Amino acid sequence: MAKSDLGFARNYANALEINITPGEAAPTWAILSRGITSITPSPNESTEDKDYYDGYGVPTTCVQSTQIQYEVEGDRCYGDPAQDYIASVALETGEGRETQFRHTAANGDVIEGDCTLLELVPNSGQGEASAMGTFSCTISTAGSPTYTPAGKLKLPERVEAEAVSVAAGAKVRIETTVTPAEANPKCFFASGNTDVATVDSDGNVTGVSEGEATVTVRAASKPSVMASVKVTVTAASQ
């Protein structure tokens, strides 16, 4: 087996994202990160025990169904795309609570699929007057999520990305290269000026108004490895 440089990876090297535009042709992924203090996955399984003759009275347990639930807690951060979307559907029911999730582990393994948003509170969970508002939700997987193993065991050493130009109202993707090849390629993106350009967690930049902005790109499994990308937004196409 290949030697792992990841060792005991920190939890922040994981990325839990949700699609904030369910129903549209292409998903818009937003990461649950800013203001989030803990994300706890837990299993929800149904089992059946049976005693077989060849077991001589010792029961055999069969897992009949399984589900992952992610319990998310933190401080309410207004303006964060993931938090804002989840808060906006707190009063919805049925399909209004359904979207998609994507969980990328520190080594690049991906679990993704449909999910339902549970235990939502509009705006923030208020408490003491001088305290920050709280944020919490449960992301409950639905159906059969897909699991795509990557098994990247090296730590990132370098992130590279080229400058991009985009018209206001249009989109362009920042293409990244993480080296070495044995490292998790997942990156986090953040725009330094959202009045000029926004960016989702796949690196898709949307031009907002004419000007320049800097997008910071960080390697997910080692955020200290980063790059700065210049984004130029031009006038909207006529």
PDB file of C-alpha atoms in Angstrom:
ATOM      1  CA  MET A   1       0.000   0.000   0.000  1.00  0.00           C
ATOM      2  CA  ALA A   2       1.233   3.502  -0.844  1.00  0.00           C
ATOM      3  CA  LYS A   3       2.597   5.574   2.014  1.00  0.00           C
ATOM      4  CA  SER A   4       0.115   8.179   3.261  1.00  0.00           C
ATOM      5  CA  ASP A   5       1.239  11.727   4.016  1.00  0.00           C
ATOM      6  CA  LEU A   6      -2.255  12.669   5.176  1.00  0.00           C
ATOM      7  CA  GLY A   7      -1.949  10.847   8.482  1.00  0.00           C
ATOM      8  CA  PHE A   8      -4.559  12.094  10.933  1.00  0.00           C
ATOM      9  CA  ALA A   9      -6.157  14.654   8.644  1.00  0.00           C
ATOM     10  CA  ARG A  10      -8.026  17.530  10.287  1.00  0.00           C
ATOM     11  CA  ASN A  11     -11.788  17.641   9.850  1.00  0.00           C
ATOM     12  CA  TYR A  12     -11.614  20.953   7.962  1.00  0.00           C
ATOM     13  CA  ALA A  13      -9.926  19.041   5.126  1.00  0.00           C
ATOM     14  CA  ASN A  14     -13.360  17.538   4.390  1.00  0.00           C
ATOM     15  CA  ALA A  15     -15.808  19.455   2.207  1.00  0.00           C
ATOM     16  CA  LEU A  16     -19.590  19.186   2.624  1.00  0.00           C
ATOM     17  CA  GLU A  17     -21.460  21.003  -0.136  1.00  0.00           C
ATOM     18  CA  ILE A  18     -25.089  21.438  -1.135  1.00  0.00           C
ATOM     19  CA  ASN A  19     -26.694  22.412  -4.416  1.00  0.00           C
ATOM     20  CA  ILE A  20     -28.327  25.805  -3.865  1.00  0.00           C
ATOM     21  CA  THR A  21     -30.128  25.784  -7.239  1.00  0.00           C
ATOM     22  CA  PRO A  22     -32.063  22.490  -7.232  1.00  0.00           C
ATOM     23  CA  GLY A  23     -34.237  22.009 -10.293  1.00  0.00           C
ATOM     24  CA  GLU A  24     -31.919  23.946 -12.608  1.00  0.00           C
ATOM     25  CA  ALA A  25     -29.997  22.253 -15.399  1.00  0.00           C
ATOM     26  CA  ALA A  26     -26.631  22.648 -13.697  1.00  0.00           C
ATOM     27  CA  PRO A  27     -26.027  22.533  -9.937  1.00  0.00           C
ATOM     28  CA  THR A  28     -24.515  25.438  -8.032  1.00  0.00           C
ATOM     29  CA  TRP A  29     -22.401  23.977  -5.258  1.00  0.00           C
ATOM     30  CA  ALA A  30     -21.928  25.922  -2.044  1.00  0.00           C
ATOM     31  CA  ILE A  31     -19.700  24.676   0.756  1.00  0.00           C
ATOM     32  CA  LEU A  32     -20.724  24.611   4.391  1.00  0.00           C
ATOM     33  CA  SER A  33     -17.629  26.183   5.883  1.00  0.00           C
ATOM     34  CA  ARG A  34     -17.869  29.844   6.854  1.00  0.00           C
ATOM     35  CA  GLY A  35     -19.221  30.124  10.399  1.00  0.00           C
ATOM     36  CA  ILE A  36     -19.508  26.341  10.736  1.00  0.00           C
ATOM     37  CA  THR A  37     -17.956  24.903  13.896  1.00  0.00           C
ATOM     38  CA  SER A  38     -18.868  21.218  13.541  1.00  0.00           C
ATOM     39  CA  ILE A  39     -20.190  18.740  10.989  1.00  0.00           C
ATOM     40  CA  THR A  40     -20.982  15.310  12.405  1.00  0.00           C
ATOM     41  CA  PRO A  41     -21.934  12.430  10.109  1.00  0.00           C
ATOM     42  CA  SER A  42     -24.003   9.725  11.769  1.00  0.00           C
ATOM     43  CA  PRO A  43     -25.498   6.471  10.462  1.00  0.00           C
ATOM     44  CA  ASN A  44     -29.206   5.762  10.421  1.00  0.00           C
ATOM     45  CA  GLU A  45     -29.595   2.033   9.821  1.00  0.00           C
ATOM     46  CA  SER A  46     -32.373  -0.518  10.022  1.00  0.00           C
ATOM     47  CA  THR A  47     -31.351  -4.085  10.816  1.00  0.00           C
ATOM     48  CA  GLU A  48     -32.909  -7.498  11.318  1.00  0.00           C
ATOM     49  CA  ASP A  49     -31.584 -10.305  13.515  1.00  0.00           C
ATOM     50  CA  LYS A  50     -32.237 -13.937  12.626  1.00  0.00           C
ATOM     51  CA  ASP A  51     -31.209 -17.205  14.253  1.00  0.00           C
ATOM     52  CA  TYR A  52     -30.084 -19.794  11.711  1.00  0.00           C
ATOM     53  CA  TYR A  53     -29.455 -23.468  12.398  1.00  0.00           C
ATOM     54  CA  ASP A  54     -25.886 -23.225  11.188  1.00  0.00           C
ATOM     55  CA  GLY A  55     -25.342 -20.419  13.668  1.00  0.00           C
ATOM     56  CA  TYR A  56     -26.277 -22.701  16.601  1.00  0.00           C
ATOM     57  CA  GLY A  57     -28.540 -20.102  18.160  1.00  0.00           C
ATOM     58  CA  VAL A  58     -26.212 -17.139  17.649  1.00  0.00           C
ATOM     59  CA  PRO A  59     -28.112 -14.401  15.774  1.00  0.00           C
ATOM     60  CA  THR A  60     -26.990 -13.059  12.410  1.00  0.00           C
ATOM     61  CA  THR A  61     -27.565  -9.355  11.834  1.00  0.00           C
ATOM     62  CA  CYS A  62     -28.552  -8.144   8.371  1.00  0.00           C
ATOM     63  CA  VAL A  63     -28.468  -4.447   7.452  1.00  0.00           C
ATOM     64  CA  GLN A  64     -31.670  -3.776   5.500  1.00  0.00           C
ATOM     65  CA  SER A  65     -31.225  -0.062   4.841  1.00  0.00           C
ATOM     66  CA  THR A  66     -28.682   2.611   5.594  1.00  0.00           C
ATOM     67  CA  GLN A  67     -28.638   6.394   5.530  1.00  0.00           C
ATOM     68  CA  ILE A  68     -26.118   9.075   6.431  1.00  0.00           C
ATOM     69  CA  GLN A  69     -27.200  12.187   8.297  1.00  0.00           C
ATOM     70  CA  TYR A  70     -24.877  15.181   8.633  1.00  0.00           C
ATOM     71  CA  GLU A  71     -25.548  17.313  11.703  1.00  0.00           C
ATOM     72  CA  VAL A  72     -24.266  20.845  11.048  1.00  0.00           C
ATOM     73  CA  GLU A  73     -23.751  23.501  13.729  1.00  0.00           C
ATOM     74  CA  GLY A  74     -22.160  26.922  13.856  1.00  0.00           C
ATOM     75  CA  ASP A  75     -22.706  30.677  13.900  1.00  0.00           C
ATOM     76  CA  ARG A  76     -25.177  32.315  11.509  1.00  0.00           C
ATOM     77  CA  CYS A  77     -23.260  34.074   8.751  1.00  0.00           C
ATOM     78  CA  TYR A  78     -25.494  36.230   6.567  1.00  0.00           C
ATOM     79  CA  GLY A  79     -24.222  36.395   3.009  1.00  0.00           C
ATOM     80  CA  ASP A  80     -22.844  32.867   3.035  1.00  0.00           C
ATOM     81  CA  PRO A  81     -24.514  31.120   0.040  1.00  0.00           C
ATOM     82  CA  ALA A  82     -24.990  27.727   1.735  1.00  0.00           C
ATOM     83  CA  GLN A  83     -26.386  29.155   4.976  1.00  0.00           C
ATOM     84  CA  ASP A  84     -28.606  31.664   3.176  1.00  0.00           C
ATOM     85  CA  TYR A  85     -30.126  28.975   0.952  1.00  0.00           C
ATOM     86  CA  ILE A  86     -30.811  26.576   3.827  1.00  0.00           C
ATOM     87  CA  ALA A  87     -32.403  29.340   5.916  1.00  0.00           C
ATOM     88  CA  SER A  88     -34.557  30.392   2.949  1.00  0.00           C
ATOM     89  CA  VAL A  89     -36.318  27.001   2.751  1.00  0.00           C
ATOM     90  CA  ALA A  90     -37.008  26.672   6.492  1.00  0.00           C
ATOM     91  CA  LEU A  91     -40.745  27.178   5.963  1.00  0.00           C
ATOM     92  CA  GLU A  92     -40.926  24.886   2.929  1.00  0.00           C
ATOM     93  CA  THR A  93     -42.208  21.315   2.942  1.00  0.00           C
ATOM     94  CA  GLY A  94     -42.008  18.381   0.541  1.00  0.00           C
ATOM     95  CA  GLU A  95     -39.880  19.057  -2.533  1.00  0.00           C
ATOM     96  CA  GLY A  96     -39.000  22.482  -1.176  1.00  0.00           C
ATOM     97  CA  ARG A  97     -36.640  20.797   1.297  1.00  0.00           C
ATOM     98  CA  GLU A  98     -35.004  18.525  -1.284  1.00  0.00           C
ATOM     99  CA  THR A  99     -31.676  19.163  -3.001  1.00  0.00           C
ATOM    100  CA  GLN A 100     -28.340  17.412  -3.561  1.00  0.00           C
ATOM    101  CA  PHE A 101     -25.232  17.036  -1.391  1.00  0.00           C
ATOM    102  CA  ARG A 102     -21.577  16.229  -2.031  1.00  0.00           C
ATOM    103  CA  HIS A 103     -19.097  15.157   0.631  1.00  0.00           C
ATOM    104  CA  THR A 104     -15.432  15.105  -0.355  1.00  0.00           C
ATOM    105  CA  ALA A 105     -13.106  13.474   2.173  1.00  0.00           C
ATOM    106  CA  ALA A 106      -9.557  14.598   2.886  1.00  0.00           C
ATOM    107  CA  ASN A 107      -8.211  11.952   0.499  1.00  0.00           C
ATOM    108  CA  GLY A 108     -10.595  12.898  -2.308  1.00  0.00           C
ATOM    109  CA  ASP A 109     -13.174  10.133  -1.831  1.00  0.00           C
ATOM    110  CA  VAL A 110     -16.623  11.484  -2.779  1.00  0.00           C
ATOM    111  CA  ILE A 111     -20.102  10.554  -1.541  1.00  0.00           C
ATOM    112  CA  GLU A 112     -22.905  12.401  -3.333  1.00  0.00           C
ATOM    113  CA  GLY A 113     -26.597  12.182  -4.107  1.00  0.00           C
ATOM    114  CA  ASP A 114     -30.021  13.493  -3.177  1.00  0.00           C
ATOM    115  CA  CYS A 115     -30.781  14.816   0.296  1.00  0.00           C
ATOM    116  CA  THR A 116     -33.477  16.395   2.448  1.00  0.00           C
ATOM    117  CA  LEU A 117     -32.844  19.376   4.730  1.00  0.00           C
ATOM    118  CA  LEU A 118     -34.186  18.846   8.251  1.00  0.00           C
ATOM    119  CA  GLU A 119     -34.540  20.779  11.522  1.00  0.00           C
ATOM    120  CA  LEU A 120     -34.245  24.219   9.977  1.00  0.00           C
ATOM    121  CA  VAL A 121     -34.753  27.562  11.725  1.00  0.00           C
ATOM    122  CA  PRO A 122     -35.483  30.733   9.698  1.00  0.00           C
ATOM    123  CA  ASN A 123     -32.721  33.355   9.887  1.00  0.00           C
ATOM    124  CA  SER A 124     -30.921  32.330  13.105  1.00  0.00           C
ATOM    125  CA  GLY A 125     -31.537  30.525  16.357  1.00  0.00           C
ATOM    126  CA  GLN A 126     -31.723  33.492  18.709  1.00  0.00           C
ATOM    127  CA  GLY A 127     -30.440  33.392  22.261  1.00  0.00           C
ATOM    128  CA  GLU A 128     -28.790  35.941  24.518  1.00  0.00           C
ATOM    129  CA  ALA A 129     -29.030  39.499  23.235  1.00  0.00           C
ATOM    130  CA  SER A 130     -25.284  40.048  22.867  1.00  0.00           C
ATOM    131  CA  ALA A 131     -24.514  36.586  21.461  1.00  0.00           C
ATOM    132  CA  MET A 132     -24.083  35.768  17.786  1.00  0.00           C
ATOM    133  CA  GLY A 133     -26.973  34.055  16.054  1.00  0.00           C
ATOM    134  CA  THR A 134     -26.641  30.299  15.714  1.00  0.00           C
ATOM    135  CA  PHE A 135     -27.019  28.101  12.649  1.00  0.00           C
ATOM    136  CA  SER A 136     -27.886  24.418  12.559  1.00  0.00           C
ATOM    137  CA  CYS A 137     -29.426  21.874  10.251  1.00  0.00           C
ATOM    138  CA  THR A 138     -29.422  18.178   9.465  1.00  0.00           C
ATOM    139  CA  ILE A 139     -28.650  17.028   5.920  1.00  0.00           C
ATOM    140  CA  SER A 140     -30.313  13.635   5.502  1.00  0.00           C
ATOM    141  CA  THR A 141     -29.308  11.571   2.480  1.00  0.00           C
ATOM    142  CA  ALA A 142     -32.078  10.176   0.285  1.00  0.00           C
ATOM    143  CA  GLY A 143     -32.094   7.145  -1.977  1.00  0.00           C
ATOM    144  CA  SER A 144     -28.747   5.528  -2.747  1.00  0.00           C
ATOM    145  CA  PRO A 145     -25.822   7.984  -2.799  1.00  0.00           C
ATOM    146  CA  THR A 146     -22.873   7.193  -5.026  1.00  0.00           C
ATOM    147  CA  TYR A 147     -19.405   6.560  -3.657  1.00  0.00           C
ATOM    148  CA  THR A 148     -16.378   7.401  -5.797  1.00  0.00           C
ATOM    149  CA  PRO A 149     -13.049   6.432  -4.215  1.00  0.00           C
ATOM    150  CA  ALA A 150     -10.002   8.523  -5.003  1.00  0.00           C
ATOM    151  CA  GLY A 151      -7.578   7.404  -2.320  1.00  0.00           C
ATOM    152  CA  LYS A 152      -5.191  10.339  -2.775  1.00  0.00           C
ATOM    153  CA  LEU A 153      -2.626   9.926   0.008  1.00  0.00           C
ATOM    154  CA  LYS A 154      -0.146  12.755  -0.573  1.00  0.00           C
ATOM    155  CA  LEU A 155      -0.407  16.293   0.798  1.00  0.00           C
ATOM    156  CA  PRO A 156      -0.698  19.110  -1.769  1.00  0.00           C
ATOM    157  CA  GLU A 157       2.493  21.020  -2.451  1.00  0.00           C
ATOM    158  CA  ARG A 158       1.306  23.530  -5.021  1.00  0.00           C
ATOM    159  CA  VAL A 159      -1.897  24.969  -6.500  1.00  0.00           C
ATOM    160  CA  GLU A 160      -1.824  26.633  -9.908  1.00  0.00           C
ATOM    161  CA  ALA A 161      -4.576  28.550 -11.701  1.00  0.00           C
ATOM    162  CA  GLU A 162      -4.695  31.058 -14.549  1.00  0.00           C
ATOM    163  CA  ALA A 163      -6.315  34.499 -14.529  1.00  0.00           C
ATOM    164  CA  VAL A 164      -9.788  34.645 -16.087  1.00  0.00           C
ATOM    165  CA  SER A 165     -11.975  37.247 -17.759  1.00  0.00           C
ATOM    166  CA  VAL A 166     -15.766  37.201 -17.802  1.00  0.00           C
ATOM    167  CA  ALA A 167     -18.576  39.532 -18.828  1.00  0.00           C
ATOM    168  CA  ALA A 168     -21.026  40.781 -16.209  1.00  0.00           C
ATOM    169  CA  GLY A 169     -23.865  38.281 -15.969  1.00  0.00           C
ATOM    170  CA  ALA A 170     -21.811  35.471 -17.521  1.00  0.00           C
ATOM    171  CA  LYS A 171     -19.851  32.599 -16.023  1.00  0.00           C
ATOM    172  CA  VAL A 172     -16.377  31.161 -16.472  1.00  0.00           C
ATOM    173  CA  ARG A 173     -14.606  28.390 -14.579  1.00  0.00           C
ATOM    174  CA  ILE A 174     -11.234  28.684 -12.888  1.00  0.00           C
ATOM    175  CA  GLU A 175      -9.263  25.579 -13.836  1.00  0.00           C
ATOM    176  CA  THR A 176      -6.876  24.437 -11.113  1.00  0.00           C
ATOM    177  CA  THR A 177      -3.971  22.032 -10.970  1.00  0.00           C
ATOM    178  CA  VAL A 178      -2.919  20.549  -7.629  1.00  0.00           C
ATOM    179  CA  THR A 179       0.443  18.828  -7.406  1.00  0.00           C
ATOM    180  CA  PRO A 180       1.605  16.187  -6.825  1.00  0.00           C
ATOM    181  CA  ALA A 181      -0.866  14.061  -8.783  1.00  0.00           C
ATOM    182  CA  GLU A 182      -1.276  11.809  -5.739  1.00  0.00           C
ATOM    183  CA  ALA A 183      -2.844  14.693  -3.767  1.00  0.00           C
ATOM    184  CA  ASN A 184      -6.567  15.405  -3.383  1.00  0.00           C
ATOM    185  CA  PRO A 185      -7.435  17.853  -6.213  1.00  0.00           C
ATOM    186  CA  LYS A 186     -10.355  19.411  -4.319  1.00  0.00           C
ATOM    187  CA  CYS A 187      -9.974  23.166  -3.753  1.00  0.00           C
ATOM    188  CA  PHE A 188     -11.855  25.869  -1.882  1.00  0.00           C
ATOM    189  CA  PHE A 189     -12.600  29.194  -3.619  1.00  0.00           C
ATOM    190  CA  ALA A 190     -13.357  32.630  -2.168  1.00  0.00           C
ATOM    191  CA  SER A 191     -13.908  35.959  -3.927  1.00  0.00           C
ATOM    192  CA  GLY A 192     -12.243  39.003  -2.405  1.00  0.00           C
ATOM    193  CA  ASN A 193     -14.866  41.345  -3.878  1.00  0.00           C
ATOM    194  CA  THR A 194     -18.340  39.868  -4.327  1.00  0.00           C
ATOM    195  CA  ASP A 195     -19.600  43.190  -5.710  1.00  0.00           C
ATOM    196  CA  VAL A 196     -17.474  42.468  -8.790  1.00  0.00           C
ATOM    197  CA  ALA A 197     -17.490  38.667  -8.990  1.00  0.00           C
ATOM    198  CA  THR A 198     -18.790  35.690  -7.043  1.00  0.00           C
ATOM    199  CA  VAL A 199     -17.485  32.143  -7.150  1.00  0.00           C
ATOM    200  CA  ASP A 200     -19.058  28.808  -6.236  1.00  0.00           C
ATOM    201  CA  SER A 201     -17.253  25.858  -4.681  1.00  0.00           C
ATOM    202  CA  ASP A 202     -16.500  24.344  -8.109  1.00  0.00           C
ATOM    203  CA  GLY A 203     -14.594  27.465  -9.145  1.00  0.00           C
ATOM    204  CA  ASN A 204     -17.343  28.833 -11.422  1.00  0.00           C
ATOM    205  CA  VAL A 205     -16.995  32.620 -11.442  1.00  0.00           C
ATOM    206  CA  THR A 206     -20.014  34.829 -12.141  1.00  0.00           C
ATOM    207  CA  GLY A 207     -19.394  38.402 -13.231  1.00  0.00           C
ATOM    208  CA  VAL A 208     -21.424  40.925 -11.231  1.00  0.00           C
ATOM    209  CA  SER A 209     -20.125  44.332 -12.319  1.00  0.00           C
ATOM    210  CA  GLU A 210     -17.189  45.769 -14.254  1.00  0.00           C
ATOM    211  CA  GLY A 211     -13.900  45.727 -12.386  1.00  0.00           C
ATOM    212  CA  GLU A 212     -11.299  43.396 -10.967  1.00  0.00           C
ATOM    213  CA  ALA A 213     -11.421  40.931  -8.103  1.00  0.00           C
ATOM    214  CA  THR A 214      -9.067  38.377  -6.621  1.00  0.00           C
ATOM    215  CA  VAL A 215     -10.216  34.816  -6.027  1.00  0.00           C
ATOM    216  CA  THR A 216      -8.246  32.878  -3.420  1.00  0.00           C
ATOM    217  CA  VAL A 217      -7.842  29.172  -4.177  1.00  0.00           C
ATOM    218  CA  ARG A 218      -6.873  26.846  -1.331  1.00  0.00           C
ATOM    219  CA  ALA A 219      -6.103  23.129  -1.451  1.00  0.00           C
ATOM    220  CA  ALA A 220      -8.788  21.384   0.596  1.00  0.00           C
ATOM    221  CA  SER A 221      -6.549  18.881   2.355  1.00  0.00           C
ATOM    222  CA  LYS A 222      -3.881  21.522   3.126  1.00  0.00           C
ATOM    223  CA  PRO A 223      -5.398  25.039   3.076  1.00  0.00           C
ATOM    224  CA  SER A 224      -2.022  26.716   3.586  1.00  0.00           C
ATOM    225  CA  VAL A 225      -1.239  25.723  -0.022  1.00  0.00           C
ATOM    226  CA  MET A 226      -2.953  28.430  -2.010  1.00  0.00           C
ATOM    227  CA  ALA A 227      -2.964  30.613  -5.100  1.00  0.00           C
ATOM    228  CA  SER A 228      -4.454  33.990  -6.013  1.00  0.00           C
ATOM    229  CA  VAL A 229      -6.353  34.346  -9.278  1.00  0.00           C
ATOM    230  CA  LYS A 230      -7.057  37.688 -10.943  1.00  0.00           C
ATOM    231  CA  VAL A 231     -10.610  37.990 -12.262  1.00  0.00           C
ATOM    232  CA  THR A 232     -11.479  40.746 -14.731  1.00  0.00           C
ATOM    233  CA  VAL A 233     -15.142  41.499 -15.276  1.00  0.00           C
ATOM    234  CA  THR A 234     -16.052  43.352 -18.468  1.00  0.00           C
ATOM    235  CA  ALA A 235     -19.277  45.041 -19.543  1.00  0.00           C
ATOM    236  CA  ALA A 236     -22.282  42.786 -20.089  1.00  0.00           C
ATOM    237  CA  SER A 237     -22.675  41.445 -23.606  1.00  0.00           C
ATOM    238  CA  GLN A 238     -25.267  43.301 -25.663  1.00  0.00           C
TER     239      GLN A 238
END
